[in-house]
Amino acid sequence: MPLIPMRALLDHAAEHGYGVGAFNVNNMEQIQSIMMAATETNSPVIVQASRGARSYSNDNYLRHLMLAAAELNPSIPIAMHQDHGNSPATCFSAIDQGFTSVMMDGSLQEDGKTPASYEYNVDVTKQVVAKAHALGVTVEAEIGCLGGIEDGHGAGLSGDEALEHLTDPDEAERFVADTGCDALAVAIGTSHGAYKFTKKPTGDVLKMDLIAEIHRRLPDTHLVMHGSSSVPKELIDIINRFGGEMPETFGVPVEAIQEGIKHGVRKINVDTDNRLAITGAIRKVFAESPGKFDPRDYLKPAREAMAEVVKARMIAFGQAGMADKVPHVTLEEMAKRY
Ligand SMILES: [Zn+2]
């Protein structure tokens, strides 16, 4: 199946009450892991690339990797998404590369660090919506600021600071009316990266009630949870058992995400858990078989370890079993709907 607009997938998810994991790709092994998990569980897929991923892998490699994924898996609907576009220009270049969805993150200025004004956010998001929707491409926007930094992008807010930049439901409602975005990333206390919480998060740091309130006001806007890796202890333990040095840390429990899915969360960004799985598997080979030097000897187990994590998330979010039920909507058809 050719790549589909993310909106078509999220509309189906909303109609049937499930969520879709959005997994980051930087290289061939990661996209293979995601597709292995998707075919095993019959799941539709969102693959996403950050600006950092696009410069690391080069747009041309990335474009051909996703085209290969679509070619090899004709029964799996795939949306390709630009994660955290820092400017309209970044989003437009992604669209030129064949991405079927873009995030215009105008919550921060173009430097990707400084929190921006509401007016700036509306202005850049509207520019992207106008061009993207004319081509049937989906637009995710962000209101409020997430904690942490991801691939050099983020205000670097600590957990406490992030709590001062939570999404305001009034502002979210006004923002969607002002911009016409399809999906909205909300700040509810999550942070990018592995170090999200110092203890298992409770309602005072992870504001799931805020999701319910935003969804009540914006029932037709697909909500997006960023920084939603669960950072399982088992994966940290493998890394540390084989020479790693990661301190104890806590992510977003899968049950909290499932609660979010009941209240309008349709896209869940997961990257850290996959990084942990890959690193643990590689460390294990290095520690147990120090004589090995063929990259395939450690990349193959790394790929399998990531596929296991992706598979578990696909099942937990409810997207498993849905691939063959998502309607085949083309970009042209989607453009006409806007
Ligand atoms: Zn993010």
mmCIF file of C-alpha atoms and ligand atoms in Angstrom:
data_model
loop_
_atom_site.group_PDB
_atom_site.id
_atom_site.type_symbol
_atom_site.label_atom_id
_atom_site.label_comp_id
_atom_site.label_asym_id
_atom_site.label_seq_id
_atom_site.Cartn_x
_atom_site.Cartn_y
_atom_site.Cartn_z
ATOM 1 C CA MET A 1 0.000 0.000 0.000
ATOM 2 C CA PRO A 2 1.295 3.480 -0.728
ATOM 3 C CA LEU A 3 1.907 5.649 2.317
ATOM 4 C CA ILE A 4 -1.357 6.998 3.710
ATOM 5 C CA PRO A 5 -2.110 10.350 5.356
ATOM 6 C CA MET A 6 -1.837 10.052 9.132
ATOM 7 C CA ARG A 7 -5.267 11.664 9.519
ATOM 8 C CA ALA A 8 -6.945 8.684 7.834
ATOM 9 C CA LEU A 9 -5.311 6.338 10.316
ATOM 10 C CA LEU A 10 -6.119 8.480 13.364
ATOM 11 C CA ASP A 11 -9.730 8.913 12.228
ATOM 12 C CA HIS A 12 -10.053 5.130 12.105
ATOM 13 C CA ALA A 13 -8.407 4.854 15.525
ATOM 14 C CA ALA A 14 -10.882 7.394 16.955
ATOM 15 C CA GLU A 15 -13.816 5.598 15.423
ATOM 16 C CA HIS A 16 -12.719 2.286 16.971
ATOM 17 C CA GLY A 17 -11.254 3.608 20.221
ATOM 18 C CA TYR A 18 -7.618 2.623 19.881
ATOM 19 C CA GLY A 19 -4.244 4.400 19.905
ATOM 20 C CA VAL A 20 -1.348 4.192 17.450
ATOM 21 C CA GLY A 21 2.285 4.124 18.518
ATOM 22 C CA ALA A 22 4.572 6.450 16.572
ATOM 23 C CA PHE A 23 8.050 4.982 16.502
ATOM 24 C CA ASN A 24 11.150 6.894 15.503
ATOM 25 C CA VAL A 25 13.453 5.718 12.739
ATOM 26 C CA ASN A 26 17.052 6.643 12.043
ATOM 27 C CA ASN A 27 18.267 3.621 10.105
ATOM 28 C CA MET A 28 17.333 0.434 8.294
ATOM 29 C CA GLU A 29 17.268 -1.825 11.368
ATOM 30 C CA GLN A 30 14.741 0.359 13.187
ATOM 31 C CA ILE A 31 12.334 0.470 10.263
ATOM 32 C CA GLN A 32 12.713 -3.305 9.883
ATOM 33 C CA SER A 33 11.924 -3.802 13.588
ATOM 34 C CA ILE A 34 8.765 -1.740 13.294
ATOM 35 C CA MET A 35 7.607 -3.594 10.195
ATOM 36 C CA MET A 36 8.387 -7.002 11.775
ATOM 37 C CA ALA A 37 6.189 -6.062 14.729
ATOM 38 C CA ALA A 38 3.464 -4.661 12.461
ATOM 39 C CA THR A 39 3.226 -7.760 10.259
ATOM 40 C CA GLU A 40 3.231 -10.101 13.259
ATOM 41 C CA THR A 41 0.403 -8.194 14.922
ATOM 42 C CA ASN A 42 -1.464 -6.928 11.827
ATOM 43 C CA SER A 43 -0.973 -3.335 12.981
ATOM 44 C CA PRO A 44 -1.121 -0.073 11.042
ATOM 45 C CA VAL A 45 2.029 1.959 11.491
ATOM 46 C CA ILE A 46 3.247 5.483 12.093
ATOM 47 C CA VAL A 47 6.967 5.846 11.514
ATOM 48 C CA GLN A 48 8.441 9.196 12.321
ATOM 49 C CA ALA A 49 11.720 10.968 11.754
ATOM 50 C CA SER A 50 13.029 13.920 13.710
ATOM 51 C CA ARG A 51 15.181 16.620 12.148
ATOM 52 C CA GLY A 52 18.123 14.859 13.779
ATOM 53 C CA ALA A 53 17.159 11.582 12.109
ATOM 54 C CA ARG A 54 16.832 13.255 8.720
ATOM 55 C CA SER A 55 20.290 14.733 8.967
ATOM 56 C CA TYR A 56 21.822 11.552 10.457
ATOM 57 C CA SER A 57 20.468 9.221 7.794
ATOM 58 C CA ASN A 58 20.069 11.716 4.933
ATOM 59 C CA ASP A 59 16.611 12.320 3.430
ATOM 60 C CA ASN A 60 17.294 10.180 0.373
ATOM 61 C CA TYR A 61 18.183 7.084 2.378
ATOM 62 C CA LEU A 62 15.212 7.660 4.645
ATOM 63 C CA ARG A 63 12.786 8.138 1.765
ATOM 64 C CA HIS A 64 13.880 4.918 0.094
ATOM 65 C CA LEU A 65 13.732 2.999 3.380
ATOM 66 C CA MET A 66 10.115 3.970 3.899
ATOM 67 C CA LEU A 67 9.254 3.251 0.281
ATOM 68 C CA ALA A 68 10.847 -0.179 0.747
ATOM 69 C CA ALA A 69 8.738 -0.731 3.861
ATOM 70 C CA ALA A 70 5.582 0.115 1.912
ATOM 71 C CA GLU A 71 6.617 -2.045 -1.054
ATOM 72 C CA LEU A 72 7.466 -5.077 1.089
ATOM 73 C CA ASN A 73 4.326 -4.812 3.236
ATOM 74 C CA PRO A 74 1.435 -4.053 0.882
ATOM 75 C CA SER A 75 -1.174 -4.984 3.491
ATOM 76 C CA ILE A 76 0.090 -2.604 6.168
ATOM 77 C CA PRO A 77 -1.054 1.043 6.114
ATOM 78 C CA ILE A 78 1.943 3.264 6.886
ATOM 79 C CA ALA A 79 2.001 6.976 7.680
ATOM 80 C CA MET A 80 5.370 8.719 7.562
ATOM 81 C CA HIS A 81 5.577 11.654 9.927
ATOM 82 C CA GLN A 82 8.009 14.513 10.539
ATOM 83 C CA ASP A 83 8.540 14.673 14.297
ATOM 84 C CA HIS A 84 8.984 18.186 15.794
ATOM 85 C CA GLY A 85 9.363 20.344 12.697
ATOM 86 C CA ASN A 86 10.936 23.560 13.997
ATOM 87 C CA SER A 87 9.788 25.789 11.129
ATOM 88 C CA PRO A 88 7.440 25.800 8.142
ATOM 89 C CA ALA A 89 10.521 25.271 5.937
ATOM 90 C CA THR A 90 11.370 22.000 7.719
ATOM 91 C CA CYS A 91 7.782 20.788 7.293
ATOM 92 C CA PHE A 92 7.701 21.780 3.621
ATOM 93 C CA SER A 93 10.943 19.942 2.905
ATOM 94 C CA ALA A 94 9.494 16.833 4.582
ATOM 95 C CA ILE A 95 6.407 17.078 2.372
ATOM 96 C CA ASP A 96 8.705 17.360 -0.656
ATOM 97 C CA GLN A 97 10.372 14.131 0.510
ATOM 98 C CA GLY A 98 7.041 12.300 0.534
ATOM 99 C CA PHE A 99 6.151 12.475 4.237
ATOM 100 C CA THR A 100 2.373 12.108 4.628
ATOM 101 C CA SER A 101 2.230 13.954 7.924
ATOM 102 C CA VAL A 102 4.193 16.724 9.608
ATOM 103 C CA MET A 103 4.426 18.198 13.055
ATOM 104 C CA MET A 104 4.802 21.959 13.175
ATOM 105 C CA ASP A 105 6.026 22.520 16.704
ATOM 106 C CA GLY A 106 5.433 26.245 17.103
ATOM 107 C CA SER A 107 5.358 25.936 20.890
ATOM 108 C CA LEU A 108 9.058 26.715 20.575
ATOM 109 C CA GLN A 109 10.766 29.253 18.374
ATOM 110 C CA GLU A 110 12.762 28.161 15.333
ATOM 111 C CA ASP A 111 15.820 27.472 17.528
ATOM 112 C CA GLY A 112 13.823 24.562 18.979
ATOM 113 C CA LYS A 113 14.617 25.759 22.513
ATOM 114 C CA THR A 114 12.911 29.036 23.398
ATOM 115 C CA PRO A 115 9.198 28.892 24.304
ATOM 116 C CA ALA A 116 7.275 30.912 21.687
ATOM 117 C CA SER A 117 4.242 33.198 21.987
ATOM 118 C CA TYR A 118 0.725 32.004 21.219
ATOM 119 C CA GLU A 119 0.597 34.353 18.202
ATOM 120 C CA TYR A 120 3.845 32.935 16.772
ATOM 121 C CA ASN A 121 2.577 29.389 17.222
ATOM 122 C CA VAL A 122 -0.707 30.155 15.435
ATOM 123 C CA ASP A 123 1.092 31.959 12.613
ATOM 124 C CA VAL A 124 3.583 29.176 11.735
ATOM 125 C CA THR A 125 1.028 26.401 12.249
ATOM 126 C CA LYS A 126 -1.472 28.111 9.932
ATOM 127 C CA GLN A 127 1.165 28.441 7.215
ATOM 128 C CA VAL A 128 1.870 24.714 7.400
ATOM 129 C CA VAL A 129 -1.814 23.729 7.541
ATOM 130 C CA ALA A 130 -2.569 25.760 4.394
ATOM 131 C CA LYS A 131 0.094 24.057 2.290
ATOM 132 C CA ALA A 132 -0.166 20.579 3.825
ATOM 133 C CA HIS A 133 -3.939 20.266 3.623
ATOM 134 C CA ALA A 134 -3.929 21.344 -0.023
ATOM 135 C CA LEU A 135 -1.811 18.219 -0.617
ATOM 136 C CA GLY A 136 -3.754 15.947 1.749
ATOM 137 C CA VAL A 137 -0.906 15.899 4.286
ATOM 138 C CA THR A 138 -1.763 15.764 7.999
ATOM 139 C CA VAL A 139 -0.610 18.399 10.492
ATOM 140 C CA GLU A 140 0.165 17.844 14.157
ATOM 141 C CA ALA A 141 0.752 20.949 16.298
ATOM 142 C CA GLU A 142 1.724 21.499 19.915
ATOM 143 C CA ILE A 143 0.403 23.776 22.599
ATOM 144 C CA GLY A 144 2.101 24.006 25.986
ATOM 145 C CA CYS A 145 5.717 22.898 26.416
ATOM 146 C CA LEU A 146 6.986 19.401 27.118
ATOM 147 C CA GLY A 147 9.879 18.773 29.448
ATOM 148 C CA GLY A 148 13.299 17.489 28.489
ATOM 149 C CA ILE A 149 15.204 17.500 25.223
ATOM 150 C CA GLU A 150 14.968 15.072 22.321
ATOM 151 C CA ASP A 151 17.534 15.076 19.524
ATOM 152 C CA GLY A 152 18.571 18.607 20.502
ATOM 153 C CA HIS A 153 14.953 19.784 20.367
ATOM 154 C CA GLY A 154 13.194 21.001 23.496
ATOM 155 C CA ALA A 155 13.179 23.786 26.052
ATOM 156 C CA GLY A 156 15.075 21.513 28.457
ATOM 157 C CA LEU A 157 12.508 22.075 31.187
ATOM 158 C CA SER A 158 12.898 19.979 34.327
ATOM 159 C CA GLY A 159 9.925 17.983 35.583
ATOM 160 C CA ASP A 160 8.877 20.816 37.919
ATOM 161 C CA GLU A 161 9.322 23.489 35.241
ATOM 162 C CA ALA A 162 7.331 21.409 32.760
ATOM 163 C CA LEU A 163 4.442 21.473 35.215
ATOM 164 C CA GLU A 164 4.342 25.264 34.748
ATOM 165 C CA HIS A 165 3.977 24.867 30.973
ATOM 166 C CA LEU A 166 1.110 22.401 30.865
ATOM 167 C CA THR A 167 -1.466 22.738 28.100
ATOM 168 C CA ASP A 168 -4.288 25.081 29.065
ATOM 169 C CA PRO A 169 -7.621 23.637 27.843
ATOM 170 C CA ASP A 170 -9.019 27.116 26.967
ATOM 171 C CA GLU A 171 -5.958 27.895 24.917
ATOM 172 C CA ALA A 172 -6.035 24.459 23.240
ATOM 173 C CA GLU A 173 -9.616 25.041 22.150
ATOM 174 C CA ARG A 174 -8.820 28.481 20.757
ATOM 175 C CA PHE A 175 -5.650 27.192 19.072
ATOM 176 C CA VAL A 176 -7.419 24.436 17.137
ATOM 177 C CA ALA A 177 -10.104 26.916 16.001
ATOM 178 C CA ASP A 178 -7.385 29.376 14.930
ATOM 179 C CA THR A 179 -5.203 26.866 13.043
ATOM 180 C CA GLY A 180 -7.306 23.916 11.822
ATOM 181 C CA CYS A 181 -4.624 21.370 12.803
ATOM 182 C CA ASP A 182 -5.569 17.677 12.715
ATOM 183 C CA ALA A 183 -3.744 16.481 15.811
ATOM 184 C CA LEU A 184 -2.545 18.238 18.908
ATOM 185 C CA ALA A 185 0.402 17.353 21.125
ATOM 186 C CA VAL A 186 -0.486 18.218 24.690
ATOM 187 C CA ALA A 187 1.820 18.861 27.614
ATOM 188 C CA ILE A 188 0.530 16.922 30.602
ATOM 189 C CA GLY A 189 3.741 16.509 32.579
ATOM 190 C CA THR A 190 5.659 14.086 30.342
ATOM 191 C CA SER A 191 9.238 14.739 29.262
ATOM 192 C CA HIS A 192 11.350 13.553 26.380
ATOM 193 C CA GLY A 193 14.238 11.187 27.058
ATOM 194 C CA ALA A 194 14.879 8.390 29.559
ATOM 195 C CA TYR A 195 14.772 10.488 32.731
ATOM 196 C CA LYS A 196 11.148 11.463 33.027
ATOM 197 C CA PHE A 197 10.240 10.810 36.652
ATOM 198 C CA THR A 198 12.252 9.993 39.768
ATOM 199 C CA LYS A 199 9.458 7.764 41.087
ATOM 200 C CA LYS A 200 6.454 6.007 39.616
ATOM 201 C CA PRO A 201 4.326 8.964 38.432
ATOM 202 C CA THR A 202 1.043 9.754 40.156
ATOM 203 C CA GLY A 203 -1.695 12.248 39.246
ATOM 204 C CA ASP A 204 0.213 15.212 40.707
ATOM 205 C CA VAL A 205 2.985 14.962 38.093
ATOM 206 C CA LEU A 206 1.239 13.146 35.233
ATOM 207 C CA LYS A 207 -1.971 15.053 34.545
ATOM 208 C CA MET A 208 -4.200 12.502 32.882
ATOM 209 C CA ASP A 209 -7.285 14.475 33.980
ATOM 210 C CA LEU A 210 -6.100 17.300 31.729
ATOM 211 C CA ILE A 211 -6.360 14.958 28.724
ATOM 212 C CA ALA A 212 -9.980 14.194 29.555
ATOM 213 C CA GLU A 213 -10.779 17.909 29.833
ATOM 214 C CA ILE A 214 -9.089 18.788 26.520
ATOM 215 C CA HIS A 215 -10.833 15.892 24.792
ATOM 216 C CA ARG A 216 -14.190 17.043 26.159
ATOM 217 C CA ARG A 217 -13.651 20.420 24.495
ATOM 218 C CA LEU A 218 -12.050 19.107 21.305
ATOM 219 C CA PRO A 219 -13.736 15.778 20.557
ATOM 220 C CA ASP A 220 -12.677 15.840 16.879
ATOM 221 C CA THR A 221 -9.002 16.668 17.400
ATOM 222 C CA HIS A 222 -6.655 13.730 17.788
ATOM 223 C CA LEU A 223 -4.536 14.127 20.907
ATOM 224 C CA VAL A 224 -0.886 13.139 20.919
ATOM 225 C CA MET A 225 1.213 12.062 23.878
ATOM 226 C CA HIS A 226 4.906 12.824 23.492
ATOM 227 C CA GLY A 227 7.644 11.510 25.729
ATOM 228 C CA SER A 228 5.579 8.403 26.349
ATOM 229 C CA SER A 229 8.153 5.685 26.685
ATOM 230 C CA SER A 230 7.512 3.520 29.706
ATOM 231 C CA VAL A 231 11.236 3.039 30.439
ATOM 232 C CA PRO A 232 10.758 -0.532 31.728
ATOM 233 C CA LYS A 233 13.078 -1.595 34.534
ATOM 234 C CA GLU A 234 13.860 -4.864 32.685
ATOM 235 C CA LEU A 235 15.449 -2.935 29.807
ATOM 236 C CA ILE A 236 17.502 -0.709 32.119
ATOM 237 C CA ASP A 237 18.590 -3.832 34.028
ATOM 238 C CA ILE A 238 19.891 -5.541 30.867
ATOM 239 C CA ILE A 239 21.942 -2.457 29.994
ATOM 240 C CA ASN A 240 23.402 -2.250 33.499
ATOM 241 C CA ARG A 241 24.045 -6.000 33.756
ATOM 242 C CA PHE A 242 26.271 -5.802 30.688
ATOM 243 C CA GLY A 243 28.388 -2.809 31.605
ATOM 244 C CA GLY A 244 25.975 0.117 31.282
ATOM 245 C CA GLU A 245 25.573 2.783 33.909
ATOM 246 C CA MET A 246 22.019 4.052 33.899
ATOM 247 C CA PRO A 247 20.509 5.384 37.132
ATOM 248 C CA GLU A 248 17.043 4.292 38.244
ATOM 249 C CA THR A 249 14.342 6.144 36.325
ATOM 250 C CA PHE A 250 10.618 5.945 35.608
ATOM 251 C CA GLY A 251 8.597 6.540 32.453
ATOM 252 C CA VAL A 252 4.920 6.748 31.616
ATOM 253 C CA PRO A 253 3.192 3.523 32.686
ATOM 254 C CA VAL A 254 1.424 1.705 29.856
ATOM 255 C CA GLU A 255 -1.775 1.772 31.967
ATOM 256 C CA ALA A 256 -1.662 5.587 32.024
ATOM 257 C CA ILE A 257 -1.408 5.624 28.224
ATOM 258 C CA GLN A 258 -4.336 3.223 27.985
ATOM 259 C CA GLU A 259 -6.308 5.615 30.190
ATOM 260 C CA GLY A 260 -5.359 8.431 27.793
ATOM 261 C CA ILE A 261 -6.556 6.385 24.821
ATOM 262 C CA LYS A 262 -9.991 6.224 26.489
ATOM 263 C CA HIS A 263 -9.955 10.051 26.444
ATOM 264 C CA GLY A 264 -8.951 10.919 22.904
ATOM 265 C CA VAL A 265 -5.236 10.087 22.744
ATOM 266 C CA ARG A 266 -4.673 8.596 19.283
ATOM 267 C CA LYS A 267 -0.924 8.918 18.710
ATOM 268 C CA ILE A 268 1.664 7.895 21.271
ATOM 269 C CA ASN A 269 5.309 8.715 20.649
ATOM 270 C CA VAL A 270 7.734 6.037 21.753
ATOM 271 C CA ASP A 271 11.453 6.288 21.138
ATOM 272 C CA THR A 272 13.440 5.829 24.349
ATOM 273 C CA ASP A 273 12.162 2.283 24.988
ATOM 274 C CA ASN A 274 13.397 1.213 21.554
ATOM 275 C CA ARG A 275 16.777 2.832 22.144
ATOM 276 C CA LEU A 276 17.055 0.972 25.454
ATOM 277 C CA ALA A 277 16.161 -2.356 23.839
ATOM 278 C CA ILE A 278 18.736 -1.889 21.074
ATOM 279 C CA THR A 279 21.489 -0.823 23.461
ATOM 280 C CA GLY A 280 20.834 -3.694 25.884
ATOM 281 C CA ALA A 281 20.936 -6.287 23.111
ATOM 282 C CA ILE A 282 24.186 -4.925 21.672
ATOM 283 C CA ARG A 283 25.832 -4.684 25.106
ATOM 284 C CA LYS A 284 24.861 -8.295 25.803
ATOM 285 C CA VAL A 285 26.591 -9.551 22.640
ATOM 286 C CA PHE A 286 29.678 -7.432 23.342
ATOM 287 C CA ALA A 287 29.881 -8.702 26.931
ATOM 288 C CA GLU A 288 29.157 -12.354 26.219
ATOM 289 C CA SER A 289 31.034 -12.727 22.927
ATOM 290 C CA PRO A 290 33.886 -10.221 22.934
ATOM 291 C CA GLY A 291 35.485 -11.976 19.954
ATOM 292 C CA LYS A 292 32.660 -11.061 17.577
ATOM 293 C CA PHE A 293 33.189 -8.256 15.093
ATOM 294 C CA ASP A 294 30.558 -8.725 12.377
ATOM 295 C CA PRO A 295 27.957 -5.942 12.838
ATOM 296 C CA ARG A 296 25.213 -8.409 11.932
ATOM 297 C CA ASP A 297 26.065 -10.434 15.050
ATOM 298 C CA TYR A 298 24.811 -7.613 17.259
ATOM 299 C CA LEU A 299 22.459 -5.691 14.967
ATOM 300 C CA LYS A 300 20.274 -8.736 14.404
ATOM 301 C CA PRO A 301 19.571 -9.277 18.134
ATOM 302 C CA ALA A 302 19.177 -5.496 18.485
ATOM 303 C CA ARG A 303 16.560 -5.495 15.755
ATOM 304 C CA GLU A 304 14.725 -8.382 17.403
ATOM 305 C CA ALA A 305 14.809 -6.712 20.820
ATOM 306 C CA MET A 306 13.303 -3.526 19.412
ATOM 307 C CA ALA A 307 10.634 -5.489 17.521
ATOM 308 C CA GLU A 308 9.569 -7.109 20.819
ATOM 309 C CA VAL A 309 9.074 -3.706 22.449
ATOM 310 C CA VAL A 310 7.180 -2.335 19.448
ATOM 311 C CA LYS A 311 4.984 -5.437 19.348
ATOM 312 C CA ALA A 312 4.123 -5.108 23.034
ATOM 313 C CA ARG A 313 3.162 -1.449 22.556
ATOM 314 C CA MET A 314 1.069 -2.203 19.458
ATOM 315 C CA ILE A 315 -0.893 -4.765 21.449
ATOM 316 C CA ALA A 316 -1.243 -2.501 24.509
ATOM 317 C CA PHE A 317 -2.412 0.509 22.463
ATOM 318 C CA GLY A 318 -5.046 -1.552 20.632
ATOM 319 C CA GLN A 319 -3.734 -1.043 17.091
ATOM 320 C CA ALA A 320 -2.942 -4.767 16.742
ATOM 321 C CA GLY A 321 -5.400 -6.486 14.440
ATOM 322 C CA MET A 322 -6.422 -3.233 12.723
ATOM 323 C CA ALA A 323 -4.093 -3.040 9.689
ATOM 324 C CA ASP A 324 -6.483 -4.665 7.248
ATOM 325 C CA LYS A 325 -9.418 -2.590 8.499
ATOM 326 C CA VAL A 326 -7.991 0.892 7.914
ATOM 327 C CA PRO A 327 -9.491 2.404 4.751
ATOM 328 C CA HIS A 328 -7.042 3.063 1.914
ATOM 329 C CA VAL A 329 -7.276 6.822 1.641
ATOM 330 C CA THR A 330 -4.979 8.568 -0.822
ATOM 331 C CA LEU A 331 -3.466 11.997 -0.301
ATOM 332 C CA GLU A 332 -5.618 13.302 -3.165
ATOM 333 C CA GLU A 333 -8.817 12.033 -1.548
ATOM 334 C CA MET A 334 -7.770 13.514 1.767
ATOM 335 C CA ALA A 335 -7.021 16.885 0.140
ATOM 336 C CA LYS A 336 -10.581 17.006 -1.177
ATOM 337 C CA ARG A 337 -11.991 16.367 2.313
ATOM 338 C CA TYR A 338 -10.361 19.452 3.806
HETATM 339 ZN ZN ZN B 1 8.208 14.907 21.098
#
